[in-house]
Amino acid sequence: MPTLLSLRSVRLKLDRRLENGNLSSWDFMEDNYGHLISYLRISITDRCNERCHYCLPQENQEWLPREEVLTYEEILRVARVGAELGISKVRVTGGEPLTRRNVLSFIDELCQIPGIDDVGLSTNGTLLNRKPYPDSPETNAAALKRSGVRTVNISLDTLNQQEYEQTTGRDYLQLAIKGIETAIAEGFEKVKLNSVLMRHKNEHELWDLVNFAQEKGALIRFIELMPVSSSEVLSEDNFLSVGEAKKLIEFKFGALTPLPDFKTNGPASYFQIESTGQIIGFIGAMTNFHFCETCNKLRLTCEGKLRPCLGSHLEFDLREVIRNPEMTDEDLKKFFLQVVARKPEQHDFRDNYQPGRRMIAIGG
Ligand code: SAM
């Protein structure tokens, strides 16, 4: 069985490293399909101040009890161990990460872990312009920048107030826009806007979103809806493919030239609008059959499940290992490698996938 074999081969490699006493010198993890794993997406909370229908379908959400969520110390330990195994990029997400108490000190510590040279944040943007405490001299965005966060990804599906409220369940469009402006003013290396494509909802707004990104100096990416959260999230009626979105954009702006060498560490493909020079991205998990080929990611959920793939039900309980006082960092490393050995070749989203968890409980 390939899985057992691969587990054995990873263990053999690991044992050899252990024998040589240089376990901490791994500079990459590789799965059975040649994916080099260097990226850990860390969800620090399942709580959110918005209620996007495709992410968190019901209003009466029950949040995880606090003791089930990994503490910051536990997450930092996982990140340190990951860094010793070759994780060099980390993105903090949720839920809405900026809703968790003391998130700024946590991110500050994360940025100082040796080997992690790229820390990013995914946020809905609504709290970026807010001060962490009333007399603070700086905004959350400024504090993040000062800590060394390099990129901020901000969700923005629509510029229409009513549509925003319908999609997110909250009337926070102006807060999100202010957050985007604050992040740009802070001078992060990249501010990326993520827009989920939804037929009948924002398909007529793609041009405005492209113009908005150009005006603000942000990099916009259009993302296909994925069947996470509940099976109603994605239907033939509301799905808008990247291919259609491209055509709509080309109709208005003219030809899009592919930029195969332009990369941002994720699965997006980038194109340049010839007429304006603007670069825009597309993330087509459902229609791009090469989507998983360059996957370099593991995900840590806020309650400590390590997941080798967003679009697979596989997940492994790292919290059990961390909270067992007999388990050492070497045990944690073995655990990491075993999860990497189980990483599938590609996601299952196209195979009548039935979601087992809401996106908010995985971390987008
Ligand atoms: N609260 C943060 C935010 O708004 O970006 C981080 C968490 S959110 C789950 C991360 C990203 O996942 C967002 O860009 C969101 O639009 C995306 N997302 C959530 N559910 C999705 C779905 N069903 N299909 C595609 N993208 C989804």
mmCIF file of N, CA, C and O and ligand atoms in Angstrom, residues 41 47-50 52 54-56 92-97 122-125 153-157 194-196 223-229 233-234 359-360 363-364, ligand 1:
data_model
loop_
_atom_site.group_PDB
_atom_site.id
_atom_site.type_symbol
_atom_site.label_atom_id
_atom_site.label_comp_id
_atom_site.label_asym_id
_atom_site.label_seq_id
_atom_site.Cartn_x
_atom_site.Cartn_y
_atom_site.Cartn_z
ATOM 1 N N ARG A 41 -0.156 27.154 7.155
ATOM 2 C CA ARG A 41 -1.224 28.126 7.390
ATOM 3 C C ARG A 41 -1.813 27.832 8.761
ATOM 4 O O ARG A 41 -2.256 26.712 9.011
ATOM 5 N N ARG A 47 -13.485 31.937 15.613
ATOM 6 C CA ARG A 47 -14.451 33.028 15.782
ATOM 7 C C ARG A 47 -14.254 34.104 14.725
ATOM 8 O O ARG A 47 -13.135 34.326 14.275
ATOM 9 N N CYS A 48 -15.346 34.749 14.382
ATOM 10 C CA CYS A 48 -15.261 35.794 13.367
ATOM 11 C C CYS A 48 -16.286 36.870 13.678
ATOM 12 O O CYS A 48 -17.340 36.580 14.252
ATOM 13 N N ASN A 49 -15.971 38.098 13.284
ATOM 14 C CA ASN A 49 -16.935 39.179 13.464
ATOM 15 C C ASN A 49 -17.831 39.332 12.239
ATOM 16 O O ASN A 49 -18.669 40.221 12.188
ATOM 17 N N GLU A 50 -17.650 38.477 11.229
ATOM 18 C CA GLU A 50 -18.552 38.472 10.079
ATOM 19 C C GLU A 50 -19.177 37.081 9.944
ATOM 20 O O GLU A 50 -18.779 36.138 10.634
ATOM 21 N N CYS A 52 -19.903 35.250 6.690
ATOM 22 C CA CYS A 52 -20.002 34.993 5.246
ATOM 23 C C CYS A 52 -20.735 33.674 5.017
ATOM 24 O O CYS A 52 -20.379 32.651 5.618
ATOM 25 N N TYR A 54 -20.787 31.575 2.690
ATOM 26 C CA TYR A 54 -20.080 30.424 2.099
ATOM 27 C C TYR A 54 -19.049 29.836 3.053
ATOM 28 O O TYR A 54 -18.430 28.822 2.753
ATOM 29 N N CYS A 55 -18.843 30.517 4.168
ATOM 30 C CA CYS A 55 -17.779 30.111 5.093
ATOM 31 C C CYS A 55 -18.373 29.583 6.393
ATOM 32 O O CYS A 55 -17.920 28.594 6.954
ATOM 33 N N LEU A 56 -19.423 30.247 6.827
ATOM 34 C CA LEU A 56 -20.033 29.969 8.126
ATOM 35 C C LEU A 56 -21.540 30.009 7.926
ATOM 36 O O LEU A 56 -22.179 31.025 8.186
ATOM 37 N N VAL A 92 -1.146 33.590 9.135
ATOM 38 C CA VAL A 92 -2.061 33.495 10.274
ATOM 39 C C VAL A 92 -3.465 33.804 9.771
ATOM 40 O O VAL A 92 -3.690 34.793 9.082
ATOM 41 N N THR A 93 -4.405 32.912 10.133
ATOM 42 C CA THR A 93 -5.753 33.092 9.613
ATOM 43 C C THR A 93 -6.762 32.668 10.674
ATOM 44 O O THR A 93 -6.447 32.535 11.843
ATOM 45 N N GLY A 94 -8.020 32.479 10.262
ATOM 46 C CA GLY A 94 -9.056 32.077 11.215
ATOM 47 C C GLY A 94 -10.239 31.511 10.452
ATOM 48 O O GLY A 94 -10.061 31.025 9.324
ATOM 49 N N GLY A 95 -11.372 31.688 10.973
ATOM 50 C CA GLY A 95 -11.981 32.792 11.684
ATOM 51 C C GLY A 95 -11.328 34.136 11.329
ATOM 52 O O GLY A 95 -10.613 34.236 10.358
ATOM 53 N N GLU A 96 -11.626 35.111 12.144
ATOM 54 C CA GLU A 96 -10.954 36.404 11.949
ATOM 55 C C GLU A 96 -9.837 36.510 12.982
ATOM 56 O O GLU A 96 -10.113 36.686 14.172
ATOM 57 N N PRO A 97 -8.586 36.410 12.532
ATOM 58 C CA PRO A 97 -7.480 36.352 13.491
ATOM 59 C C PRO A 97 -7.392 37.586 14.392
ATOM 60 O O PRO A 97 -6.980 37.478 15.540
ATOM 61 N N SER A 122 -4.210 36.695 6.980
ATOM 62 C CA SER A 122 -5.457 36.766 6.205
ATOM 63 C C SER A 122 -6.517 37.370 7.095
ATOM 64 O O SER A 122 -6.708 36.911 8.221
ATOM 65 N N THR A 123 -7.209 38.352 6.595
ATOM 66 C CA THR A 123 -8.161 39.081 7.434
ATOM 67 C C THR A 123 -9.304 39.612 6.573
ATOM 68 O O THR A 123 -9.151 39.762 5.360
ATOM 69 N N ASN A 124 -10.419 39.920 7.230
ATOM 70 C CA ASN A 124 -11.478 40.598 6.476
ATOM 71 C C ASN A 124 -11.231 42.109 6.468
ATOM 72 O O ASN A 124 -12.021 42.869 5.894
ATOM 73 N N GLY A 125 -10.191 42.566 7.134
ATOM 74 C CA GLY A 125 -9.769 43.966 7.046
ATOM 75 C C GLY A 125 -10.484 44.910 7.998
ATOM 76 O O GLY A 125 -10.023 46.034 8.216
ATOM 77 N N ASN A 153 -3.499 39.665 3.360
ATOM 78 C CA ASN A 153 -4.538 39.302 2.392
ATOM 79 C C ASN A 153 -5.889 39.722 2.965
ATOM 80 O O ASN A 153 -6.234 39.323 4.083
ATOM 81 N N ILE A 154 -6.620 40.493 2.208
ATOM 82 C CA ILE A 154 -7.880 41.025 2.740
ATOM 83 C C ILE A 154 -9.038 40.570 1.849
ATOM 84 O O ILE A 154 -9.000 40.718 0.623
ATOM 85 N N SER A 155 -10.063 40.015 2.477
ATOM 86 C CA SER A 155 -11.239 39.555 1.708
ATOM 87 C C SER A 155 -12.081 40.747 1.292
ATOM 88 O O SER A 155 -12.407 41.600 2.113
ATOM 89 N N LEU A 156 -12.427 40.788 0.033
ATOM 90 C CA LEU A 156 -13.330 41.842 -0.435
ATOM 91 C C LEU A 156 -14.070 41.304 -1.662
ATOM 92 O O LEU A 156 -13.528 41.263 -2.754
ATOM 93 N N ASP A 157 -15.316 40.877 -1.458
ATOM 94 C CA ASP A 157 -16.072 40.255 -2.556
ATOM 95 C C ASP A 157 -16.879 41.268 -3.346
ATOM 96 O O ASP A 157 -17.312 40.989 -4.463
ATOM 97 N N ASN A 194 -8.730 39.424 -1.853
ATOM 98 C CA ASN A 194 -9.281 38.139 -2.284
ATOM 99 C C ASN A 194 -10.782 38.284 -2.489
ATOM 100 O O ASN A 194 -11.504 38.609 -1.555
ATOM 101 N N SER A 195 -11.227 38.031 -3.725
ATOM 102 C CA SER A 195 -12.661 38.125 -4.014
ATOM 103 C C SER A 195 -13.174 36.756 -4.444
ATOM 104 O O SER A 195 -12.697 36.198 -5.446
ATOM 105 N N VAL A 196 -14.122 36.234 -3.693
ATOM 106 C CA VAL A 196 -14.729 34.950 -4.071
ATOM 107 C C VAL A 196 -15.743 35.219 -5.192
ATOM 108 O O VAL A 196 -16.578 36.110 -5.085
ATOM 109 N N ILE A 223 -11.282 34.182 -6.666
ATOM 110 C CA ILE A 223 -11.211 32.805 -6.164
ATOM 111 C C ILE A 223 -12.510 32.067 -6.477
ATOM 112 O O ILE A 223 -13.603 32.573 -6.173
ATOM 113 N N GLU A 224 -12.386 30.883 -7.039
ATOM 114 C CA GLU A 224 -13.592 30.071 -7.242
ATOM 115 C C GLU A 224 -14.141 29.575 -5.913
ATOM 116 O O GLU A 224 -13.364 29.194 -5.017
ATOM 117 N N LEU A 225 -15.454 29.573 -5.811
ATOM 118 C CA LEU A 225 -16.113 29.003 -4.636
ATOM 119 C C LEU A 225 -15.705 27.546 -4.510
ATOM 120 O O LEU A 225 -15.671 26.816 -5.501
ATOM 121 N N MET A 226 -15.424 27.123 -3.299
ATOM 122 C CA MET A 226 -15.076 25.721 -3.069
ATOM 123 C C MET A 226 -16.156 25.104 -2.181
ATOM 124 O O MET A 226 -16.761 25.813 -1.363
ATOM 125 N N PRO A 227 -16.389 23.819 -2.325
ATOM 126 C CA PRO A 227 -17.481 23.205 -1.561
ATOM 127 C C PRO A 227 -17.083 22.901 -0.124
ATOM 128 O O PRO A 227 -17.216 21.779 0.342
ATOM 129 N N VAL A 228 -16.556 23.916 0.557
ATOM 130 C CA VAL A 228 -16.295 23.721 1.982
ATOM 131 C C VAL A 228 -17.526 24.233 2.730
ATOM 132 O O VAL A 228 -18.368 24.894 2.151
ATOM 133 N N SER A 229 -17.596 23.919 3.979
ATOM 134 C CA SER A 229 -18.636 24.423 4.885
ATOM 135 C C SER A 229 -19.950 23.660 4.827
ATOM 136 O O SER A 229 -20.362 23.049 5.776
ATOM 137 N N VAL A 233 -23.156 25.405 -0.263
ATOM 138 C CA VAL A 233 -22.288 26.548 -0.538
ATOM 139 C C VAL A 233 -22.038 26.712 -2.031
ATOM 140 O O VAL A 233 -22.014 27.807 -2.561
ATOM 141 N N LEU A 234 -21.878 25.567 -2.699
ATOM 142 C CA LEU A 234 -21.561 25.656 -4.115
ATOM 143 C C LEU A 234 -22.633 24.930 -4.911
ATOM 144 O O LEU A 234 -22.844 23.731 -4.720
ATOM 145 N N MET A 359 -15.480 26.095 6.619
ATOM 146 C CA MET A 359 -14.211 26.749 6.283
ATOM 147 C C MET A 359 -13.672 27.479 7.508
ATOM 148 O O MET A 359 -12.479 27.468 7.795
ATOM 149 N N ILE A 360 -14.589 28.107 8.234
ATOM 150 C CA ILE A 360 -14.155 28.902 9.384
ATOM 151 C C ILE A 360 -13.461 28.023 10.431
ATOM 152 O O ILE A 360 -12.619 28.488 11.191
ATOM 153 N N GLY A 363 -9.768 27.229 8.559
ATOM 154 C CA GLY A 363 -8.838 28.353 8.377
ATOM 155 C C GLY A 363 -8.552 28.488 6.903
ATOM 156 O O GLY A 363 -7.963 27.628 6.285
ATOM 157 N N GLY A 364 -9.018 29.582 6.331
ATOM 158 C CA GLY A 364 -8.900 29.751 4.875
ATOM 159 C C GLY A 364 -7.568 30.346 4.491
ATOM 160 O O GLY A 364 -6.769 30.717 5.331
HETATM 161 N N1 SAM B 1 -11.365 36.182 8.230
HETATM 162 C C1 SAM B 1 -10.263 36.129 7.329
HETATM 163 C C2 SAM B 1 -10.695 36.602 5.956
HETATM 164 O O1 SAM B 1 -11.793 37.101 5.801
HETATM 165 O O2 SAM B 1 -9.874 36.525 5.026
HETATM 166 C C3 SAM B 1 -9.567 34.783 7.226
HETATM 167 C C4 SAM B 1 -10.377 33.552 7.161
HETATM 168 S S1 SAM B 1 -11.320 33.329 5.687
HETATM 169 C C5 SAM B 1 -11.920 31.696 5.979
HETATM 170 C C6 SAM B 1 -10.063 33.133 4.452
HETATM 171 C C7 SAM B 1 -10.509 33.168 3.023
HETATM 172 O O3 SAM B 1 -11.288 32.011 2.757
HETATM 173 C C8 SAM B 1 -11.349 34.370 2.650
HETATM 174 O O4 SAM B 1 -10.758 35.034 1.562
HETATM 175 C C9 SAM B 1 -12.667 33.753 2.246
HETATM 176 O O5 SAM B 1 -13.281 34.479 1.226
HETATM 177 C C10 SAM B 1 -12.251 32.369 1.783
HETATM 178 N N2 SAM B 1 -13.336 31.399 1.769
HETATM 179 C C11 SAM B 1 -14.142 31.048 2.781
HETATM 180 N N3 SAM B 1 -15.053 30.126 2.376
HETATM 181 C C12 SAM B 1 -14.801 29.882 1.060
HETATM 182 C C13 SAM B 1 -15.393 29.044 0.080
HETATM 183 N N4 SAM B 1 -16.431 28.268 0.340
HETATM 184 N N5 SAM B 1 -14.865 29.057 -1.168
HETATM 185 C C14 SAM B 1 -13.812 29.864 -1.466
HETATM 186 N N6 SAM B 1 -13.214 30.677 -0.572
HETATM 187 C C15 SAM B 1 -13.714 30.695 0.676
#
